[in-house]
Coordinates of C-alpha atoms in Angstrom, one line a residue:
M165 CA 96.0 107.0 118.7
I166 CA 98.7 106.1 115.8
N167 CA 101.5 105.1 117.1
I168 CA 104.5 106.1 114.7
A169 CA 108.4 105.7 115.2
I170 CA 111.4 107.6 113.6
C171 CA 114.6 105.8 113.4
D172 CA 117.5 108.3 111.9
D173 CA 120.9 109.0 113.0
D174 CA 120.1 112.9 112.1
N175 CA 118.7 114.7 114.8
D176 CA 117.7 117.8 112.3
M177 CA 116.4 115.2 110.2
I178 CA 114.0 113.6 113.2
Q179 CA 112.9 117.2 114.1
A180 CA 111.6 117.9 110.6
L181 CA 109.8 114.5 110.0
K182 CA 108.2 115.1 113.6
S183 CA 107.5 119.0 112.6
A184 CA 105.2 117.5 109.6
I185 CA 103.5 114.9 111.6
S186 CA 102.3 117.3 114.0
S187 CA 100.8 119.7 111.2
Y188 CA 99.4 116.9 109.8
S189 CA 97.7 116.0 112.9
K190 CA 96.7 119.6 113.4
T191 CA 94.9 119.6 110.0
H192 CA 93.2 116.7 110.3
A193 CA 92.5 116.1 113.8
I194 CA 94.3 112.8 114.0
E195 CA 96.6 112.0 117.4
F196 CA 99.9 110.5 116.4
E197 CA 102.1 109.4 119.6
V198 CA 105.8 109.9 118.1
H199 CA 108.6 108.1 119.7
S200 CA 112.2 108.7 118.0
F201 CA 115.7 106.5 117.8
Q202 CA 118.8 107.8 116.6
S203 CA 120.1 104.1 116.1
G204 CA 118.4 100.6 114.6
E205 CA 119.9 99.1 117.8
K206 CA 118.0 101.2 119.9
L207 CA 114.7 100.9 117.6
L208 CA 115.0 97.2 118.3
D209 CA 115.4 97.0 121.7
C210 CA 112.0 99.1 122.2
K211 CA 109.4 96.9 123.1
L212 CA 106.3 99.1 121.7
D213 CA 104.3 98.2 118.9
F214 CA 104.4 100.7 115.8
D215 CA 101.5 101.8 113.2
L216 CA 104.3 103.3 111.1
I217 CA 108.3 103.3 110.8
F218 CA 110.2 106.0 109.2
L219 CA 113.3 104.7 108.9
D220 CA 116.7 105.8 107.6
I221 CA 118.4 103.4 105.2
E222 CA 122.0 105.0 105.6
M223 CA 122.8 105.1 109.0
G224 CA 125.9 104.8 111.2
G225 CA 126.2 101.3 112.8
M226 CA 123.7 99.2 111.6
D227 CA 122.2 100.3 108.4
G228 CA 118.2 100.7 107.8
L229 CA 118.0 97.7 105.8
K230 CA 119.4 95.5 108.2
T231 CA 117.3 97.1 110.9
A232 CA 114.4 96.6 109.0
Q233 CA 115.2 92.6 108.4
L234 CA 115.8 92.0 111.8
Y235 CA 112.7 94.1 113.0
R236 CA 110.7 92.3 110.4
Q237 CA 111.1 89.1 113.0
I238 CA 109.9 90.7 115.6
D239 CA 106.8 92.7 114.0
R240 CA 105.5 91.0 110.5
R241 CA 102.9 93.6 110.6
A242 CA 105.1 96.6 110.9
R243 CA 104.6 99.5 108.0
I244 CA 107.9 100.6 107.1
V245 CA 108.6 104.0 105.3
Y246 CA 112.4 104.1 104.4
V247 CA 113.9 107.4 104.2
T248 CA 117.2 107.9 101.6
N249 CA 119.3 110.7 99.9
H250 CA 119.6 108.3 97.2
S251 CA 116.9 107.6 95.2
E252 CA 118.4 104.5 93.9
L253 CA 118.3 102.6 97.4
A254 CA 114.5 102.9 97.8
L255 CA 114.9 100.2 94.9
Q256 CA 116.9 97.7 97.2
S257 CA 114.6 98.7 99.9
Y258 CA 111.8 96.6 98.0
A259 CA 113.7 93.6 99.4
V260 CA 112.3 94.3 103.0
H261 CA 108.5 95.1 102.0
P262 CA 108.1 98.8 102.3
F263 CA 105.2 100.7 103.1
D264 CA 106.8 103.8 101.2
F265 CA 109.8 105.6 100.8
V266 CA 110.7 109.3 101.2
V267 CA 113.8 110.5 99.4
K268 CA 115.9 113.7 101.1
P269 CA 115.2 116.4 101.5
F270 CA 111.7 116.3 101.1
E271 CA 108.4 118.6 101.7
S272 CA 105.8 118.3 104.2
S273 CA 103.1 117.4 101.7
R274 CA 104.9 114.3 101.2
I275 CA 104.8 113.4 104.5
F276 CA 101.6 114.0 104.3
S277 CA 100.5 111.8 101.7
V278 CA 102.3 108.6 103.7
L279 CA 100.2 109.8 106.3
G280 CA 97.4 110.2 104.9
E281 CA 97.9 106.5 103.1
L282 CA 98.7 105.4 106.4
T283 CA 95.2 106.6 108.1
K284 CA 93.3 105.3 105.2
Y285 CA 94.7 101.9 105.7
L286 CA 94.4 101.6 109.4
S287 CA 91.0 102.9 108.6
E288 CA 89.9 100.3 106.2
N289 CA 91.5 97.3 107.9
S290 CA 89.5 98.3 111.0
A291 CA 86.5 98.2 109.2
K292 CA 87.3 94.4 108.1
D293 CA 87.3 92.8 111.9
T294 CA 84.7 90.5 111.4
V295 CA 82.7 88.3 114.5
I296 CA 81.6 85.1 113.5
Q297 CA 79.0 83.1 115.0
L298 CA 80.1 79.3 116.0
K299 CA 78.3 76.4 117.4
G300 CA 79.8 76.4 121.0
E301 CA 79.6 73.3 123.3
D302 CA 77.2 75.4 125.6
G303 CA 75.3 77.7 123.1
P304 CA 76.3 80.1 120.5
L305 CA 80.2 81.1 120.5
L306 CA 81.0 84.5 119.1
L307 CA 84.9 85.2 118.4
N308 CA 86.5 87.8 116.7
L309 CA 87.7 85.9 113.3
K310 CA 91.7 88.0 113.1
N311 CA 92.0 86.4 116.8
I312 CA 91.6 82.7 115.6
Y313 CA 94.8 80.8 115.1
V314 CA 93.8 77.3 114.5
F315 CA 90.8 75.1 113.6
E316 CA 91.5 71.6 115.0
Y317 CA 89.0 68.6 113.8
T318 CA 89.0 66.0 116.8
G319 CA 86.7 63.4 115.6
N320 CA 83.0 63.0 115.7
R321 CA 81.8 66.4 115.0
R322 CA 84.0 68.5 117.4
I323 CA 86.3 70.9 116.8
T324 CA 89.0 73.1 119.4
V325 CA 89.5 76.3 118.7
Y326 CA 92.7 78.2 119.1
T327 CA 93.4 81.7 120.1
E328 CA 96.5 83.2 121.4
S329 CA 96.0 81.7 124.9
E330 CA 92.7 80.2 125.0
K331 CA 90.6 77.5 123.2
Y332 CA 87.1 76.5 122.8
Q333 CA 85.2 73.4 121.7
I334 CA 82.5 73.5 119.0
K335 CA 80.0 71.3 117.4
G336 CA 80.5 70.5 112.9
S337 CA 83.1 69.8 110.3
L338 CA 85.7 71.7 109.0
S339 CA 84.2 72.1 105.7
D340 CA 81.2 74.0 107.8
V341 CA 83.7 76.5 109.2
F342 CA 85.3 77.2 105.8
S343 CA 81.4 78.2 105.0
I344 CA 81.4 80.4 107.8
I345 CA 84.5 82.4 107.6
N346 CA 84.7 83.1 104.6
S347 CA 88.2 84.6 104.7
E348 CA 91.3 84.3 102.6
S349 CA 93.6 84.2 105.5
F350 CA 92.9 80.8 106.4
V351 CA 93.9 77.5 104.9
S352 CA 94.0 74.1 105.1
P353 CA 97.3 72.2 105.5
H354 CA 96.0 69.1 106.9
K355 CA 92.5 67.6 106.5
S356 CA 92.3 68.3 110.3
F357 CA 93.4 71.5 110.3
I358 CA 92.8 75.4 109.5
V359 CA 95.3 78.1 110.0
N360 CA 94.7 81.4 110.2
M361 CA 98.2 82.1 108.0
E362 CA 98.4 85.8 109.8
H363 CA 99.7 84.3 112.9
I364 CA 102.1 81.6 111.2
D365 CA 105.3 82.0 112.5
K366 CA 107.7 79.0 110.4
L367 CA 107.8 76.2 108.4
N368 CA 109.8 73.4 109.2
N369 CA 109.8 70.1 107.0
F370 CA 106.0 69.2 107.2
T371 CA 105.1 71.0 110.3
L372 CA 104.3 74.8 110.8
Y373 CA 104.6 76.7 114.0
T374 CA 102.0 79.4 114.9
T375 CA 103.5 82.6 116.5
N376 CA 101.8 81.3 120.1
G377 CA 103.6 77.9 119.5
I378 CA 101.1 75.9 118.2
E379 CA 102.3 72.8 116.0
V380 CA 100.5 71.7 112.9
P381 CA 101.1 69.3 110.5
V382 CA 101.3 69.8 107.0
A383 CA 100.2 66.4 104.9
Q384 CA 102.9 65.6 101.9
K385 CA 100.2 65.8 99.4
K386 CA 99.2 69.6 100.5
L387 CA 102.5 71.1 101.0
K388 CA 102.7 72.3 97.1
E389 CA 99.3 73.9 97.6
F390 CA 100.3 75.3 100.9
H391 CA 103.6 77.1 99.7
N392 CA 101.5 78.6 96.9
E393 CA 98.6 79.5 99.2
F394 CA 101.2 81.4 102.0
S395 CA 102.9 82.6 98.9
R396 CA 100.2 84.2 97.9
F397 CA 99.0 85.4 101.3
I398 CA 102.3 87.2 101.8
K399 CA 102.5 88.9 98.3
N400 CA 99.2 90.5 99.2
Y401 CA 99.8 91.3 102.7
I402 CA 103.3 93.1 101.8
R403 CA 101.2 94.8 99.3
Q404 CA 98.7 96.1 101.7
G405 CA 101.6 97.5 104.2

């Protein structure tokens, strides 16, 4: 099931998008669950996660660009398609990292194109799920790579692996870990840590914080390199959706 949100203060536009999505669903045998919101405030109040958001730029009250900026603080992974009456506003939308944009009025084929790119993207990224085998204290440990937040070397060839709510003890060095994970999402901001950049929430001076509250020091001599790596990651992340 693919979850889609439509945020537009024009009910006719909401119905037009729903109709196009329904047609695509029937012809491609893909299930969509569609939720509609007539203001940015209502979208921001919603507790659901969405695979795609059709977001009107020009709305009464909070406009679409401000809504997107605030929504990014809630869900950095959201794929946003901006919808506008004016093509020049689409250029402004790139400051808030769009997946695509649609100019009104639109043909159903334009929405079909967006949904086709979405399903392709979701399929490709689903295939990228990788399970790695680590040397656990009590034998082999299998973990999904994307669920790992931090590796911390604690000495004596012992490493603590942090996920969202659990932690595990494994044997080896951080160089051993890097040889196993083989992923551009991971970076070492300090000699004792490897961090999954997908789960970084913020950086404050020489400390970064993951989305589940883990604090990781950033070595002064590695700060510039870390900034470069994280900027590269964010640019690639935005380009993918």
